[in-house]
Amino acid sequence: MEAMEDDSSEVKDDHNHNYCGSSGGGKVREALSSQVPDGLSAPQLVCPTVPGGEPAKRQGRLWSGSPCGSKLMDSDTGSESSEVSETDCSAANAEEKFSLDSTSKFLLNAMAVEDYRKNHWPNLEEAIDRLLIQNLSDHISVSYAQIYGYVYKCVCQQHSELLYGDLTSKITAHLQQVSTQLQASPPENLIENFNVALTQYLASLQCIVPVFIYLNKFYIESKLNRDMKEDLMKLFADHVAEKHLSKLMPLLIKAHSMPFQVQPSTMASVVKGLYSLRPEWAQLAPALFSSFIPQIHPAAVESRLPDYADHDRKLQMELSMNGFPRGDQSRKRASEDS
């Protein structure tokens, strides 16, 4: 009986039932081992330690793990005191949340771009192709409401920049093909072929610009401070008209000096089209452009009336030499002969 009391007196039990002992630890393990059935190992008694190698009991607190760092638990009261300040924990939590939010936004944006590439742009690209290559006599069935719906979704999903870049790239590639075809045209057909290309392009813009009006209003006008039609007209000027202007202008001047060599409607369409693309081109041939567009020349002044009359006489002589008679002069009034 006294031996058992001696052994038990060396086993120390704290309020958390952590059995720790110095010299009596071996006796307790032997006693427990003797009570464990054969084939099972006795549980190991471990005293939690704190930095420095001292048992936690000696300092009156126990270590407890925490996501924000290690905490000390008071052995008597069970209260916790954190080694890491609450500010550090909040900063760590905020950093982790920011990282998760950034990753989520990146994944959402990637999914949205992939959806645009797979579902929205292919349908728009097909419609643009059909509008660009249509002939004036063709009647192509295109759902403008559907195209407008795709454009609306793209703008609302913050894909305006992508959409406008794809649109201009698509039209630029088409105009480069048109320019290549015009290069193969013989000189006698260049004016007519250029007129067909320009007329067809203008007709396409009358369909493309309205269905992209949402993109034009909320991106091109508001952010780029430009206009979609002006930008698309500039594409034709850069990639088609400017490349053929050096050949086209002499042909137009020659055709203007020889009436009806080219249909007047074709001449008017080409000259007015060039002026709409770049008004400064009128200065390359003022006489040509002034025949189809008013106010190309400066306003008339009284001091130059003799020059104007001389110009009219020369024009009448050129018309007479080219087979255009002045008409029946027998019915002139007698006062005009004097």
Short mmCIF file of C-alpha atoms in Angstrom, two decimals:
data_model
loop_
_atom_site.label_atom_id
_atom_site.label_comp_id
_atom_site.label_asym_id
_atom_site.label_seq_id
_atom_site.Cartn_x
_atom_site.Cartn_y
_atom_site.Cartn_z
CA MET A 1 0.00 0.00 0.00
CA GLU A 2 2.80 2.39 0.88
CA ALA A 3 4.58 1.51 -2.39
CA MET A 4 1.55 2.41 -4.44
CA GLU A 5 1.24 5.70 -2.57
CA ASP A 6 4.92 6.42 -3.27
CA ASP A 7 4.41 5.80 -6.96
CA SER A 8 1.29 7.86 -7.25
CA SER A 9 2.87 10.74 -5.41
CA GLU A 10 5.43 11.10 -8.18
CA VAL A 11 2.80 11.34 -10.96
CA LYS A 12 1.74 14.92 -11.35
CA ASP A 13 -1.58 15.78 -12.88
CA ASP A 14 -2.31 19.31 -14.00
CA HIS A 15 -5.76 20.72 -14.56
CA ASN A 16 -5.66 19.68 -18.20
CA HIS A 17 -4.86 16.08 -17.24
CA ASN A 18 -1.41 16.17 -18.75
CA TYR A 19 0.48 13.51 -16.85
CA CYS A 20 4.07 14.52 -16.47
CA GLY A 21 6.62 13.13 -14.13
CA SER A 22 10.32 13.02 -13.70
CA SER A 23 11.52 10.02 -11.78
CA GLY A 24 8.10 8.34 -11.51
CA GLY A 25 7.42 8.34 -15.24
CA GLY A 26 9.06 4.95 -15.72
CA LYS A 27 6.99 3.34 -12.97
CA VAL A 28 3.75 4.62 -14.48
CA ARG A 29 4.66 3.31 -17.94
CA GLU A 30 5.48 -0.07 -16.42
CA ALA A 31 2.15 -0.12 -14.59
CA LEU A 32 0.22 0.75 -17.72
CA SER A 33 2.16 -1.73 -19.79
CA SER A 34 1.27 -4.48 -17.41
CA GLN A 35 -2.44 -3.68 -17.97
CA VAL A 36 -2.31 -3.67 -21.80
CA PRO A 37 -3.27 -6.97 -23.46
CA ASP A 38 -0.59 -8.89 -25.25
CA GLY A 39 0.11 -7.68 -28.80
CA LEU A 40 -0.78 -4.02 -28.13
CA SER A 41 1.72 -1.33 -27.34
CA ALA A 42 1.19 1.01 -24.46
CA PRO A 43 0.42 4.64 -25.28
CA GLN A 44 3.37 6.97 -25.04
CA LEU A 45 3.08 9.76 -22.55
CA VAL A 46 4.42 12.96 -23.98
CA CYS A 47 4.88 16.21 -22.15
CA PRO A 48 4.29 19.22 -24.45
CA THR A 49 7.25 21.53 -24.53
CA VAL A 50 7.74 25.15 -25.36
CA PRO A 51 10.72 26.72 -27.11
CA GLY A 52 13.72 26.27 -24.85
CA GLY A 53 13.03 22.63 -24.14
CA GLU A 54 11.14 23.25 -20.88
CA PRO A 55 7.86 21.49 -20.18
CA ALA A 56 4.81 23.64 -20.74
CA LYS A 57 3.64 22.91 -17.22
CA ARG A 58 6.60 24.72 -15.75
CA GLN A 59 5.56 27.93 -17.52
CA GLY A 60 1.88 27.40 -16.73
CA ARG A 61 0.77 27.51 -20.41
CA LEU A 62 0.35 25.02 -23.26
CA TRP A 63 1.01 25.51 -27.00
CA SER A 64 -1.91 25.39 -29.36
CA GLY A 65 -1.69 25.59 -33.16
CA SER A 66 -3.47 28.36 -35.06
CA PRO A 67 -3.76 29.38 -38.73
CA CYS A 68 -2.44 32.82 -37.85
CA GLY A 69 0.49 31.57 -35.79
CA SER A 70 1.11 29.76 -32.50
CA LYS A 71 -0.97 30.55 -29.47
CA LEU A 72 -0.33 29.94 -25.79
CA MET A 73 -3.12 28.46 -23.69
CA ASP A 74 -3.10 29.26 -20.01
CA SER A 75 -3.15 25.99 -18.06
CA ASP A 76 -5.34 27.42 -15.29
CA THR A 77 -7.86 29.55 -17.09
CA GLY A 78 -7.81 28.05 -20.59
CA SER A 79 -7.48 31.54 -22.07
CA GLU A 80 -5.41 32.12 -25.20
CA SER A 81 -2.86 34.77 -25.94
CA SER A 82 -1.68 35.10 -29.53
CA GLU A 83 1.95 35.51 -30.43
CA VAL A 84 0.89 37.12 -33.75
CA SER A 85 -0.96 40.39 -33.55
CA GLU A 86 -4.47 40.76 -34.90
CA THR A 87 -3.16 43.25 -37.48
CA ASP A 88 -0.82 40.62 -38.90
CA CYS A 89 -3.66 38.09 -39.05
CA SER A 90 -5.95 40.59 -40.81
CA ALA A 91 -3.21 41.44 -43.30
CA ALA A 92 -2.62 37.77 -44.01
CA ASN A 93 -6.32 37.12 -44.47
CA ALA A 94 -6.69 40.15 -46.74
CA GLU A 95 -3.72 39.09 -48.83
CA GLU A 96 -5.14 35.59 -49.20
CA LYS A 97 -8.54 36.97 -50.17
CA PHE A 98 -7.00 39.34 -52.70
CA SER A 99 -5.08 36.48 -54.23
CA LEU A 100 -8.23 34.40 -54.51
CA ASP A 101 -10.23 37.34 -55.95
CA SER A 102 -7.51 38.07 -58.54
CA THR A 103 -7.41 34.45 -59.58
CA SER A 104 -11.20 34.29 -59.85
CA LYS A 105 -11.34 37.46 -61.93
CA PHE A 106 -8.60 36.17 -64.22
CA LEU A 107 -10.45 32.89 -64.73
CA LEU A 108 -13.74 34.70 -65.36
CA ASN A 109 -12.12 37.03 -67.89
CA ALA A 110 -10.45 34.09 -69.63
CA MET A 111 -13.78 32.27 -69.81
CA ALA A 112 -15.50 35.39 -71.15
CA VAL A 113 -12.87 35.87 -73.87
CA GLU A 114 -13.12 32.22 -74.81
CA ASP A 115 -16.90 32.54 -75.05
CA TYR A 116 -16.47 35.60 -77.28
CA ARG A 117 -14.04 33.76 -79.56
CA LYS A 118 -16.21 30.64 -79.83
CA ASN A 119 -19.75 31.96 -79.87
CA HIS A 120 -19.98 35.68 -80.61
CA TRP A 121 -17.26 36.63 -83.09
CA PRO A 122 -17.72 33.67 -85.52
CA ASN A 123 -21.36 34.66 -86.06
CA LEU A 124 -20.44 38.31 -86.52
CA GLU A 125 -17.56 37.45 -88.85
CA GLU A 126 -19.85 35.39 -91.09
CA ALA A 127 -22.36 38.24 -91.30
CA ILE A 128 -19.64 40.80 -92.12
CA ASP A 129 -18.30 38.55 -94.87
CA ARG A 130 -21.71 38.31 -96.46
CA LEU A 131 -22.23 42.06 -96.29
CA LEU A 132 -18.82 42.91 -97.77
CA ILE A 133 -18.95 40.58 -100.76
CA GLN A 134 -22.58 41.16 -101.72
CA ASN A 135 -23.43 42.44 -105.17
CA LEU A 136 -25.88 45.23 -105.61
CA SER A 137 -28.32 42.89 -107.37
CA ASP A 138 -28.10 40.19 -104.70
CA HIS A 139 -30.60 39.89 -101.91
CA ILE A 140 -28.77 38.37 -98.97
CA SER A 141 -30.77 37.22 -95.99
CA VAL A 142 -29.08 38.60 -92.87
CA SER A 143 -30.74 38.92 -89.47
CA TYR A 144 -29.81 42.43 -88.44
CA ALA A 145 -31.54 41.96 -85.08
CA GLN A 146 -29.35 38.95 -84.35
CA ILE A 147 -26.18 40.81 -85.33
CA TYR A 148 -27.19 43.75 -83.15
CA GLY A 149 -27.80 41.33 -80.28
CA TYR A 150 -24.30 39.87 -80.57
CA VAL A 151 -22.78 43.35 -80.66
CA TYR A 152 -24.82 44.40 -77.63
CA LYS A 153 -23.62 41.38 -75.62
CA CYS A 154 -19.99 41.97 -76.58
CA VAL A 155 -20.11 45.59 -75.47
CA CYS A 156 -21.88 44.74 -72.20
CA GLN A 157 -19.28 42.04 -71.45
CA GLN A 158 -16.43 44.55 -71.87
CA HIS A 159 -15.25 43.16 -75.22
CA SER A 160 -15.53 46.44 -77.13
CA GLU A 161 -11.82 46.71 -77.81
CA LEU A 162 -11.60 43.10 -78.98
CA LEU A 163 -14.65 43.48 -81.18
CA TYR A 164 -13.48 46.72 -82.81
CA GLY A 165 -10.04 45.26 -83.44
CA ASP A 166 -11.52 42.17 -85.07
CA LEU A 167 -13.91 44.28 -87.15
CA THR A 168 -11.22 46.58 -88.54
CA SER A 169 -8.85 43.66 -89.16
CA LYS A 170 -11.55 41.81 -91.07
CA ILE A 171 -12.41 44.80 -93.25
CA THR A 172 -8.73 45.61 -93.82
CA ALA A 173 -8.07 42.09 -95.09
CA HIS A 174 -11.04 42.40 -97.45
CA LEU A 175 -9.85 45.77 -98.81
CA GLN A 176 -6.37 44.39 -99.44
CA GLN A 177 -7.94 41.72 -101.63
CA VAL A 178 -9.92 44.40 -103.47
CA SER A 179 -6.73 46.38 -104.07
CA THR A 180 -4.99 43.30 -105.47
CA GLN A 181 -7.86 42.74 -107.89
CA LEU A 182 -7.70 46.35 -109.08
CA GLN A 183 -3.99 46.03 -109.76
CA ALA A 184 -4.82 43.33 -112.30
CA SER A 185 -7.32 45.59 -114.10
CA PRO A 186 -6.29 46.95 -117.55
CA PRO A 187 -6.09 50.78 -117.69
CA GLU A 188 -9.20 51.12 -119.83
CA ASN A 189 -11.25 49.33 -117.17
CA LEU A 190 -9.69 50.79 -114.05
CA ILE A 191 -12.19 53.65 -113.65
CA GLU A 192 -15.16 51.34 -114.01
CA ASN A 193 -13.74 48.68 -111.71
CA PHE A 194 -12.76 51.26 -109.11
CA ASN A 195 -16.29 52.64 -109.20
CA VAL A 196 -17.74 49.15 -108.65
CA ALA A 197 -15.44 48.53 -105.67
CA LEU A 198 -16.19 51.90 -104.09
CA THR A 199 -19.94 51.65 -104.64
CA GLN A 200 -20.08 48.15 -103.20
CA TYR A 201 -18.07 49.18 -100.15
CA LEU A 202 -20.30 52.19 -99.46
CA ALA A 203 -23.36 49.96 -99.72
CA SER A 204 -21.81 47.55 -97.22
CA LEU A 205 -21.13 50.37 -94.76
CA GLN A 206 -24.80 51.35 -94.92
CA CYS A 207 -25.54 47.94 -93.40
CA ILE A 208 -22.53 47.47 -91.12
CA VAL A 209 -22.51 50.84 -89.36
CA PRO A 210 -26.16 50.71 -88.14
CA VAL A 211 -25.89 47.24 -86.60
CA PHE A 212 -22.66 48.26 -84.83
CA ILE A 213 -24.19 51.48 -83.56
CA TYR A 214 -23.97 50.33 -79.92
CA LEU A 215 -20.22 49.78 -80.30
CA ASN A 216 -19.88 53.14 -82.03
CA LYS A 217 -21.78 55.02 -79.33
CA PHE A 218 -20.30 53.49 -76.19
CA TYR A 219 -16.74 52.79 -77.32
CA ILE A 220 -15.60 54.56 -80.49
CA GLU A 221 -17.28 57.90 -79.81
CA SER A 222 -17.03 57.94 -76.01
CA LYS A 223 -13.53 56.46 -75.55
CA LEU A 224 -11.74 56.99 -78.86
CA ASN A 225 -13.45 60.29 -79.75
CA ARG A 226 -13.92 59.12 -83.33
CA ASP A 227 -16.72 57.92 -85.59
CA MET A 228 -17.02 54.39 -86.97
CA LYS A 229 -18.02 55.39 -90.51
CA GLU A 230 -15.13 57.86 -90.76
CA ASP A 231 -12.70 55.18 -89.57
CA LEU A 232 -13.99 52.63 -92.08
CA MET A 233 -13.89 55.17 -94.91
CA LYS A 234 -10.30 55.91 -93.97
CA LEU A 235 -9.51 52.19 -94.34
CA PHE A 236 -10.70 52.30 -97.97
CA ALA A 237 -8.69 55.46 -98.61
CA ASP A 238 -5.52 53.95 -97.14
CA HIS A 239 -5.68 50.44 -98.58
CA VAL A 240 -7.39 50.99 -101.94
CA ALA A 241 -7.76 54.57 -103.22
CA GLU A 242 -4.34 55.88 -102.27
CA LYS A 243 -2.57 52.89 -103.83
CA HIS A 244 -4.26 53.46 -107.22
CA LEU A 245 -4.53 57.25 -107.22
CA SER A 246 -1.40 57.79 -109.33
CA LYS A 247 -2.90 55.69 -112.14
CA LEU A 248 -6.49 56.68 -111.63
CA MET A 249 -6.14 60.46 -111.71
CA PRO A 250 -4.57 60.77 -115.21
CA LEU A 251 -7.25 58.44 -116.58
CA LEU A 252 -9.98 60.61 -115.04
CA ILE A 253 -8.47 63.81 -116.45
CA LYS A 254 -8.21 62.26 -119.89
CA ALA A 255 -11.76 60.93 -119.76
CA HIS A 256 -13.01 64.35 -118.67
CA SER A 257 -11.39 65.98 -121.68
CA MET A 258 -13.09 63.46 -123.99
CA PRO A 259 -16.80 63.56 -123.14
CA PHE A 260 -18.67 60.26 -123.03
CA GLN A 261 -15.49 58.21 -123.18
CA VAL A 262 -16.64 57.12 -119.72
CA GLN A 263 -20.25 57.21 -118.62
CA PRO A 264 -21.01 60.56 -116.92
CA SER A 265 -22.63 58.77 -114.00
CA THR A 266 -19.46 56.71 -113.48
CA MET A 267 -17.26 59.81 -113.68
CA ALA A 268 -19.44 61.64 -111.17
CA SER A 269 -19.49 58.66 -108.80
CA VAL A 270 -15.71 58.23 -108.82
CA VAL A 271 -14.86 61.93 -108.50
CA LYS A 272 -17.36 62.50 -105.69
CA GLY A 273 -16.18 59.31 -103.99
CA LEU A 274 -12.56 60.44 -104.05
CA TYR A 275 -13.57 63.81 -102.66
CA SER A 276 -15.51 62.18 -99.82
CA LEU A 277 -12.49 60.04 -98.95
CA ARG A 278 -10.01 62.93 -98.89
CA PRO A 279 -11.12 66.42 -99.89
CA GLU A 280 -7.50 67.53 -100.38
CA TRP A 281 -7.28 65.28 -103.45
CA ALA A 282 -9.36 67.90 -105.29
CA GLN A 283 -6.29 70.12 -105.46
CA LEU A 284 -4.61 67.54 -107.72
CA ALA A 285 -7.11 68.32 -110.52
CA PRO A 286 -9.28 71.35 -109.64
CA ALA A 287 -10.84 71.57 -113.10
CA LEU A 288 -11.92 67.92 -112.91
CA PHE A 289 -13.39 68.12 -109.43
CA SER A 290 -15.07 71.48 -110.01
CA SER A 291 -17.10 69.94 -112.81
CA PHE A 292 -18.84 67.62 -110.33
CA ILE A 293 -18.48 69.32 -106.95
CA PRO A 294 -19.46 72.95 -106.31
CA GLN A 295 -17.24 75.49 -104.61
CA ILE A 296 -13.98 73.78 -105.45
CA HIS A 297 -12.68 76.99 -106.98
CA PRO A 298 -12.57 80.21 -105.01
CA ALA A 299 -15.62 82.45 -105.16
CA ALA A 300 -16.01 84.45 -108.37
CA VAL A 301 -14.86 88.04 -108.28
CA GLU A 302 -15.74 90.86 -110.66
CA SER A 303 -12.14 91.53 -111.64
CA ARG A 304 -11.84 88.04 -113.19
CA LEU A 305 -14.95 88.15 -115.36
CA PRO A 306 -12.89 88.36 -118.61
CA ASP A 307 -11.01 85.22 -117.56
CA TYR A 308 -14.26 83.38 -116.95
CA ALA A 309 -15.57 84.37 -120.36
CA ASP A 310 -12.37 83.26 -122.04
CA HIS A 311 -12.61 79.90 -120.28
CA ASP A 312 -16.17 79.44 -121.53
CA ARG A 313 -15.15 80.21 -125.16
CA LYS A 314 -12.35 77.64 -124.96
CA LEU A 315 -14.74 75.03 -123.61
CA GLN A 316 -17.20 75.68 -126.44
CA MET A 317 -14.42 75.35 -129.01
CA GLU A 318 -13.34 72.01 -127.52
CA LEU A 319 -16.89 70.72 -127.66
CA SER A 320 -17.24 71.81 -131.30
CA MET A 321 -13.98 70.11 -132.26
CA ASN A 322 -15.20 66.88 -130.65
CA GLY A 323 -18.38 66.77 -132.73
CA PHE A 324 -20.79 68.71 -130.56
CA PRO A 325 -22.33 71.47 -132.73
CA ARG A 326 -23.59 74.62 -131.14
CA GLY A 327 -27.05 73.97 -132.56
CA ASP A 328 -29.30 75.89 -134.92
CA GLN A 329 -28.19 79.53 -134.92
CA SER A 330 -30.91 80.69 -137.40
CA ARG A 331 -33.40 81.43 -134.63
CA LYS A 332 -31.13 83.85 -132.84
CA ARG A 333 -32.62 87.24 -132.18
CA ALA A 334 -31.49 90.02 -134.46
CA SER A 335 -30.26 92.06 -131.54
CA GLU A 336 -27.66 89.39 -130.68
CA ASP A 337 -25.92 89.78 -134.08
CA SER A 338 -25.20 93.44 -133.55
#
